[in-house]
Amino acid sequence: MIEQFRIPHGPDGVAALVERALRLEPDPAEVRVVIETRHGLLVEALVDAGFTVLPVNPDLVARRRGPARKKDDAEDARICCLIALDRHTTLKTLIPHGEIGGELRAIGRDDERAARDQRRLLNRLRADLQTTYPAALVVAGKDLGAPTVLRLLQRWPTQAELAAASRAELVAFARAGRHGWPDRFADRVADALAAPSLPTRDYLVRAKAAGIRLAAVQLLALHEARHGWEQRMGELLLGGRRTGRDHTGRDHSVEDPDPGKTFPGGDIYLSFPGLGDRLAARVAGEIGEHINAFDSPNGLQCYAGQAPVTRRSGKHDFVVSRRLAHNRYLGDAVHQWAFCSISRSGWAREFYEAKIAAKKSHHNALRALGNRWLEILWHCLTRGVLYDENVHVANRNRALGRAA
């Protein structure tokens, strides 16, 4: 028997849905809920009710529609019901994130969005400075997003205002901002103002001054927020605040670590080359605390969109370079991880250069390298061991038949 009904949006509607399902089946674990998402308040409410939640890709539902492929919510709900009743359909039960994993995932996604906002604002700020404030670009050099430069733009948003500032004011400004060499900073500003530049339009200077100050304020707020998030990421991965770092930046000692507030396997993520606090938190937050949710490395690779899709028919063999259905946040983080690992791992550099020599593009080579890193990560997490470059290189040489 199949029934179709609607519930109102809000807590009352969700409560009515849970109550109606429990009237049909008193054991909540036997209630299978097929839903086209993995996250959200509704998913959390269904999990809290004890139901077996089975997230599916919307394409799976779309493939079971009629020949016209017409989109209809009622028909999609009926298809989801049939999928839930089909015991032969292999669907993975949702294993929800815990509090630590959920916080790590939320912070990682916010940090990734903030990074995009920073790039957008920096590009807009650079364009405005090129037309109205060229001396600021000379002062900034290659680091326009440095806090000292942003505070300078906030205080003196036009070149004329900066030129009116005395050397004592510049030295005091640099010292208040904890600049390492206040006198050198003042000299650099003076040299930038003295350098020849094309004339700027007065009306543009007046029009852009407020925008330059606004962009500087926004970038300073983003910088402060991302710095706080990075510290929190390290605390969640290691269970406490770091006591310090060595010259390699990989000292993971913490003061008063609390195992109950540590992400499972946080030290394993940080043992991989190319994974700092930010990237490790983004990867770990998307994977979650339960690596056993992925039966094999291939399951994790497909979830991240790194595993290639092969189409074989007769004599034809075609490989799709990237899967469309995947966790975009995890895929982007792994792609960045692969890029960062090239300069920190010898075998990763060799692997990347071999792909480039085989006429693969830069991004295809990174995708293949990220696919390999996920396989290693899965094995380390399931066995509970830290990554060791020497062990992996020895295993890799043995598999390739190389001499040690």
Coordinates of C-alpha atoms in Angstrom, one line a residue:
M1 CA 0.0 0.0 0.0
I2 CA 1.3 3.4 -1.0
E3 CA 0.0 6.6 0.4
Q4 CA 0.7 10.1 -0.7
F5 CA 0.3 13.1 1.6
R6 CA 1.8 16.6 2.2
I7 CA 3.1 18.0 5.4
P8 CA 3.6 21.7 6.2
H9 CA 7.0 23.2 6.4
G10 CA 8.2 23.6 10.0
P11 CA 8.6 21.6 13.2
D12 CA 4.9 20.7 13.4
G13 CA 5.0 19.1 9.9
V14 CA 8.1 17.1 10.7
A15 CA 6.6 15.9 14.0
A16 CA 3.4 14.9 12.2
L17 CA 5.5 12.9 9.6
V18 CA 7.5 11.1 12.4
E19 CA 4.3 10.3 14.3
R20 CA 2.6 8.9 11.2
A21 CA 5.6 6.8 10.3
L22 CA 5.7 5.3 13.8
R23 CA 2.0 4.4 13.7
L24 CA 2.8 2.3 10.7
E25 CA 6.0 0.8 12.1
P26 CA 6.7 1.0 15.9
D27 CA 10.4 0.2 15.5
P28 CA 12.0 3.4 14.1
A29 CA 15.1 1.5 12.9
E30 CA 12.8 -0.4 10.4
V31 CA 11.6 2.9 8.8
R32 CA 13.6 3.5 5.7
V33 CA 13.7 7.1 4.5
V34 CA 15.0 7.8 1.0
I35 CA 15.9 11.5 0.6
E36 CA 17.8 13.4 -2.0
T37 CA 20.2 15.2 0.4
R38 CA 22.7 14.3 3.1
H39 CA 22.5 17.5 5.2
G40 CA 20.0 19.9 6.7
L41 CA 17.6 20.2 9.6
L42 CA 15.1 17.7 8.1
V43 CA 17.8 15.1 7.8
E44 CA 19.0 15.7 11.4
A45 CA 15.4 15.4 12.7
L46 CA 14.9 12.1 10.9
V47 CA 18.1 10.7 12.2
D48 CA 17.2 11.9 15.8
A49 CA 13.9 10.0 15.4
G50 CA 15.9 6.8 14.9
F51 CA 14.9 6.3 11.2
T52 CA 17.2 4.6 8.7
V53 CA 18.1 7.5 6.4
L54 CA 19.2 6.6 2.9
P55 CA 20.5 9.6 0.9
V56 CA 20.4 9.1 -2.9
N57 CA 21.6 11.2 -5.8
P58 CA 18.8 13.0 -7.6
D59 CA 20.0 11.4 -10.8
L60 CA 19.0 8.0 -9.5
V61 CA 15.4 9.2 -9.1
A62 CA 15.5 11.0 -12.4
R63 CA 16.5 7.8 -14.2
R64 CA 13.3 6.0 -12.9
R65 CA 10.9 8.6 -14.2
G66 CA 8.6 7.9 -17.2
P67 CA 9.7 8.3 -20.8
A68 CA 8.8 12.0 -20.8
R69 CA 11.2 12.5 -17.8
K70 CA 8.7 15.0 -16.4
K71 CA 9.7 16.5 -13.0
D72 CA 6.9 16.2 -10.4
D73 CA 7.4 16.2 -6.6
A74 CA 4.6 13.7 -6.0
E75 CA 6.0 11.3 -8.6
D76 CA 9.5 11.6 -7.3
A77 CA 8.2 10.8 -3.8
R78 CA 6.5 7.7 -5.1
I79 CA 9.8 6.6 -6.8
C80 CA 11.7 7.2 -3.6
C81 CA 9.1 5.0 -1.8
L82 CA 9.6 2.2 -4.3
I83 CA 13.4 2.5 -3.9
A84 CA 13.0 2.3 -0.1
L85 CA 10.9 -0.9 -0.4
D86 CA 13.3 -2.5 -2.8
R87 CA 15.6 -4.6 -0.6
H88 CA 17.9 -5.4 -3.6
T89 CA 18.8 -1.7 -4.1
T90 CA 22.2 -1.2 -2.6
L91 CA 21.9 2.1 -0.8
K92 CA 24.3 3.2 1.9
T93 CA 22.8 4.1 5.2
L94 CA 23.6 7.6 6.3
I95 CA 26.1 7.7 9.2
P96 CA 25.7 11.3 10.5
H97 CA 28.5 13.5 11.6
G98 CA 29.1 13.9 15.3
E99 CA 29.3 17.3 17.0
I100 CA 33.1 17.6 16.4
G101 CA 32.8 16.5 12.8
G102 CA 29.8 18.7 12.1
E103 CA 31.6 21.8 13.5
L104 CA 34.7 21.0 11.6
R105 CA 32.7 20.6 8.3
A106 CA 30.8 23.9 8.9
I107 CA 34.0 25.8 9.7
G108 CA 35.8 24.3 6.7
R109 CA 33.0 25.3 4.3
D110 CA 32.7 28.8 5.8
D111 CA 36.5 29.2 5.5
E112 CA 36.4 28.1 1.9
R113 CA 33.7 30.6 1.0
A114 CA 35.6 33.3 2.9
A115 CA 38.7 32.5 0.8
R116 CA 36.6 33.1 -2.4
D117 CA 35.3 36.4 -1.0
Q118 CA 38.9 37.4 -0.2
R119 CA 40.0 36.8 -3.8
R120 CA 37.1 38.6 -5.2
L121 CA 37.6 41.7 -2.9
L122 CA 41.4 41.7 -3.5
N123 CA 40.9 41.7 -7.3
R124 CA 38.4 44.5 -7.1
L125 CA 40.6 46.5 -4.7
R126 CA 43.7 46.0 -7.0
A127 CA 41.7 47.3 -9.9
D128 CA 40.6 50.4 -8.0
L129 CA 44.2 51.1 -6.8
Q130 CA 45.6 50.8 -10.3
T131 CA 43.4 53.7 -11.5
T132 CA 43.5 56.0 -8.4
Y133 CA 46.1 55.0 -5.9
P134 CA 49.3 53.5 -7.6
A135 CA 51.5 54.2 -4.6
A136 CA 49.6 51.8 -2.5
L137 CA 50.4 49.0 -4.9
V138 CA 54.1 49.8 -4.7
V139 CA 53.9 49.8 -0.9
A140 CA 52.0 46.4 -0.9
G141 CA 54.3 44.7 -3.3
K142 CA 53.2 41.1 -3.8
D143 CA 51.1 41.0 -0.6
L144 CA 48.1 43.4 -1.1
G145 CA 46.2 41.4 1.6
A146 CA 48.7 42.0 4.3
P147 CA 47.0 43.5 7.5
T148 CA 49.4 46.5 7.6
V149 CA 48.6 47.4 4.0
L150 CA 44.9 47.0 4.6
R151 CA 45.0 49.2 7.7
L152 CA 46.9 51.8 5.8
L153 CA 44.2 51.9 3.1
Q154 CA 41.5 52.1 5.8
R155 CA 43.2 55.1 7.4
W156 CA 44.4 56.9 4.2
P157 CA 42.1 55.8 1.4
T158 CA 43.6 58.2 -1.2
Q159 CA 47.1 58.9 -2.3
A160 CA 46.8 62.6 -1.4
E161 CA 45.9 61.8 2.2
L162 CA 48.8 59.4 2.5
A163 CA 51.2 62.1 1.1
A164 CA 49.9 64.5 3.7
A165 CA 50.9 62.1 6.6
S166 CA 54.2 62.9 8.3
R167 CA 57.0 60.4 8.8
A168 CA 56.3 60.4 12.5
E169 CA 52.7 59.4 11.9
L170 CA 53.8 56.6 9.6
V171 CA 56.3 55.3 12.1
A172 CA 53.7 55.4 14.9
F173 CA 51.1 53.7 12.6
A174 CA 53.6 50.9 11.8
R175 CA 54.6 50.5 15.4
A176 CA 50.9 50.3 16.5
G177 CA 50.3 47.6 13.9
R178 CA 53.3 45.6 15.3
H179 CA 55.2 46.0 12.1
G180 CA 58.8 44.6 12.5
W181 CA 60.6 47.6 11.0
P182 CA 58.5 50.8 11.4
D183 CA 61.3 53.0 10.0
R184 CA 61.7 50.9 6.9
F185 CA 58.0 51.0 6.4
A186 CA 58.0 54.8 6.5
D187 CA 60.9 54.9 4.0
R188 CA 59.0 52.5 1.7
V189 CA 56.0 54.7 1.8
A190 CA 58.1 57.7 1.0
D191 CA 59.8 56.0 -1.9
A192 CA 56.4 54.8 -3.3
L193 CA 55.1 58.4 -3.2
A194 CA 58.2 59.7 -4.9
A195 CA 58.1 57.2 -7.7
P196 CA 56.8 58.6 -11.0
S197 CA 53.3 57.5 -12.0
L198 CA 50.6 58.4 -14.5
P199 CA 48.2 61.2 -13.4
T200 CA 44.9 60.1 -11.9
R201 CA 41.5 61.7 -12.4
D202 CA 40.2 63.7 -9.4
Y203 CA 36.6 62.6 -9.9
L204 CA 37.7 59.0 -9.8
V205 CA 39.7 59.5 -6.7
R206 CA 36.7 61.0 -4.9
A207 CA 34.4 58.3 -6.2
K208 CA 36.7 55.3 -5.3
A209 CA 37.8 56.5 -1.8
A210 CA 34.8 55.1 0.0
G211 CA 35.0 51.8 -1.9
I212 CA 38.7 51.4 -1.1
R213 CA 38.1 52.0 2.6
L214 CA 35.1 49.6 2.6
A215 CA 37.1 46.8 0.8
A216 CA 40.0 47.2 3.3
V217 CA 37.6 46.9 6.3
Q218 CA 36.0 43.8 4.8
L219 CA 39.3 42.2 4.0
L220 CA 40.5 42.9 7.6
A221 CA 37.4 41.3 9.0
L222 CA 37.8 38.2 6.7
H223 CA 41.5 37.9 7.7
E224 CA 40.6 38.0 11.4
A225 CA 37.8 35.5 11.0
R226 CA 39.9 33.0 9.0
H227 CA 42.7 33.3 11.5
G228 CA 40.3 32.4 14.3
W229 CA 38.8 29.5 12.3
E230 CA 42.3 28.1 11.6
Q231 CA 43.1 28.1 15.3
R232 CA 39.8 26.3 16.0
M233 CA 40.5 23.8 13.3
G234 CA 43.8 22.8 14.9
E235 CA 42.1 22.5 18.3
L236 CA 39.4 20.2 16.9
L237 CA 41.9 18.0 15.0
L238 CA 44.3 17.7 18.0
G239 CA 42.1 18.2 21.0
G240 CA 43.7 21.3 22.3
R241 CA 45.7 24.4 21.5
R242 CA 49.3 23.9 20.1
T243 CA 52.2 24.8 22.4
G244 CA 54.3 25.7 19.4
R245 CA 55.7 24.5 16.1
D246 CA 59.1 23.6 14.9
H247 CA 60.8 25.0 11.8
T248 CA 58.9 22.5 9.6
G249 CA 55.5 23.6 10.9
R250 CA 54.6 20.0 11.9
D251 CA 54.9 20.0 15.7
H252 CA 51.5 18.6 16.8
S253 CA 52.2 18.8 20.6
V254 CA 49.2 20.4 22.5
E255 CA 48.7 21.6 26.0
D256 CA 46.2 19.6 28.1
P257 CA 44.7 17.6 25.2
D258 CA 41.2 16.4 25.7
P259 CA 40.6 13.0 23.9
G260 CA 36.8 13.6 24.1
K261 CA 37.1 16.8 22.1
T262 CA 39.4 15.4 19.4
F263 CA 38.4 14.5 15.9
P264 CA 39.1 10.8 15.3
G265 CA 42.3 10.5 13.3
G266 CA 43.1 14.2 13.4
D267 CA 46.8 13.5 13.8
I268 CA 46.7 11.1 10.9
Y269 CA 45.3 13.8 8.5
L270 CA 48.0 16.2 9.7
S271 CA 50.8 13.6 9.1
F272 CA 50.2 13.8 5.3
P273 CA 52.4 16.2 3.3
G274 CA 50.5 19.1 1.9
L275 CA 47.8 19.0 4.6
G276 CA 47.9 21.9 7.1
D277 CA 45.2 22.8 9.6
R278 CA 42.9 24.4 7.0
L279 CA 43.1 21.7 4.3
A280 CA 43.2 18.8 6.8
A281 CA 40.1 20.2 8.5
R282 CA 38.3 20.6 5.1
V283 CA 39.1 17.0 4.1
A284 CA 38.4 15.5 7.5
G285 CA 35.1 17.5 8.0
E286 CA 33.7 16.3 4.7
I287 CA 34.7 12.6 5.2
G288 CA 33.4 12.6 8.8
E289 CA 34.4 10.6 11.9
H290 CA 33.4 7.2 10.4
I291 CA 35.7 6.1 7.7
N292 CA 33.9 2.7 7.8
A293 CA 31.1 4.5 5.9
F294 CA 33.3 3.8 2.8
D295 CA 33.8 0.0 2.3
S296 CA 36.8 0.6 0.1
P297 CA 39.2 3.3 -1.1
N298 CA 37.2 3.5 -4.4
G299 CA 34.0 4.5 -2.4
L300 CA 35.9 7.4 -0.9
Q301 CA 37.5 8.3 -4.3
C302 CA 34.1 8.3 -6.0
Y303 CA 32.6 10.4 -3.2
A304 CA 35.3 13.0 -3.7
G305 CA 34.9 12.9 -7.5
Q306 CA 38.5 11.8 -8.1
A307 CA 37.9 8.3 -9.5
P308 CA 37.6 8.3 -13.3
V309 CA 34.4 7.0 -15.0
T310 CA 35.1 4.4 -17.6
R311 CA 32.7 3.7 -20.5
R312 CA 33.5 0.4 -22.4
S313 CA 31.3 -0.8 -25.2
G314 CA 32.6 -3.2 -27.9
K315 CA 35.9 -2.0 -29.1
H316 CA 35.5 1.5 -27.6
D317 CA 37.1 2.4 -24.3
F318 CA 36.3 6.0 -23.1
V319 CA 37.3 7.5 -19.8
V320 CA 35.4 10.5 -18.5
S321 CA 37.9 12.7 -16.7
R322 CA 35.7 13.8 -13.9
R323 CA 32.5 12.7 -12.3
L324 CA 29.7 15.2 -12.0
A325 CA 28.0 13.7 -9.0
H326 CA 30.3 14.1 -6.0
N327 CA 31.0 16.1 -2.9
R328 CA 32.2 19.4 -4.4
Y329 CA 33.7 20.6 -1.1
L330 CA 35.8 17.5 -0.6
G331 CA 36.8 17.4 -4.3
D332 CA 38.1 20.9 -4.2
A333 CA 40.0 20.3 -1.0
V334 CA 41.6 17.1 -2.4
H335 CA 42.6 19.0 -5.6
Q336 CA 44.3 21.6 -3.5
W337 CA 45.9 19.0 -1.4
A338 CA 47.4 17.3 -4.4
F339 CA 48.8 20.6 -5.6
C340 CA 50.4 21.4 -2.3
S341 CA 51.9 17.9 -1.9
I342 CA 54.0 18.2 -5.1
S343 CA 56.5 20.4 -3.3
R344 CA 56.5 18.4 -0.1
S345 CA 56.6 14.8 -1.3
G346 CA 59.2 13.3 -3.7
W347 CA 57.0 10.5 -5.0
A348 CA 54.1 12.9 -5.5
R349 CA 56.3 15.1 -7.6
E350 CA 57.5 12.1 -9.6
F351 CA 53.9 10.9 -10.1
Y352 CA 52.7 14.3 -11.3
E353 CA 55.6 14.8 -13.7
A354 CA 55.0 11.3 -15.2
K355 CA 51.4 12.3 -15.9
I356 CA 52.5 15.5 -17.5
A357 CA 55.0 13.6 -19.6
A358 CA 52.1 11.3 -20.7
K359 CA 50.4 14.4 -22.2
K360 CA 47.9 14.8 -19.4
S361 CA 46.8 18.3 -18.5
H362 CA 47.8 19.9 -15.2
H363 CA 44.3 19.4 -13.6
N364 CA 44.1 15.8 -14.9
A365 CA 47.4 15.1 -13.3
L366 CA 46.4 16.6 -10.0
R367 CA 43.1 14.7 -10.1
A368 CA 45.0 11.4 -10.6
L369 CA 47.4 12.3 -7.7
G370 CA 44.5 13.2 -5.5
N371 CA 42.9 9.9 -6.3
R372 CA 46.1 8.2 -5.1
W373 CA 46.3 10.2 -1.9
L374 CA 42.7 9.3 -1.0
E375 CA 43.6 5.6 -1.4
I376 CA 46.6 6.0 1.0
L377 CA 44.5 8.1 3.4
W378 CA 41.8 5.4 3.5
H379 CA 44.3 2.7 4.4
C380 CA 45.9 4.9 7.1
L381 CA 42.6 5.8 8.7
T382 CA 41.2 2.2 8.7
R383 CA 44.5 0.9 10.3
G384 CA 44.9 3.9 12.6
V385 CA 48.5 4.6 11.6
L386 CA 50.3 7.9 10.7
Y387 CA 51.5 8.4 7.2
D388 CA 55.2 7.6 6.7
E389 CA 56.8 8.7 3.4
N390 CA 59.6 6.1 3.7
V391 CA 57.2 3.2 4.2
H392 CA 55.0 4.3 1.3
V393 CA 58.0 4.9 -1.1
A394 CA 59.3 1.4 -0.2
N395 CA 55.9 -0.2 -0.9
R396 CA 55.6 1.8 -4.1
N397 CA 59.0 0.7 -5.3
R398 CA 58.2 -2.9 -4.5
A399 CA 54.9 -2.7 -6.4
L400 CA 56.7 -1.1 -9.4
G401 CA 59.5 -3.7 -9.3
R402 CA 62.2 -1.1 -8.5
A403 CA 65.4 -1.6 -6.6
A404 CA 65.4 0.0 -3.1

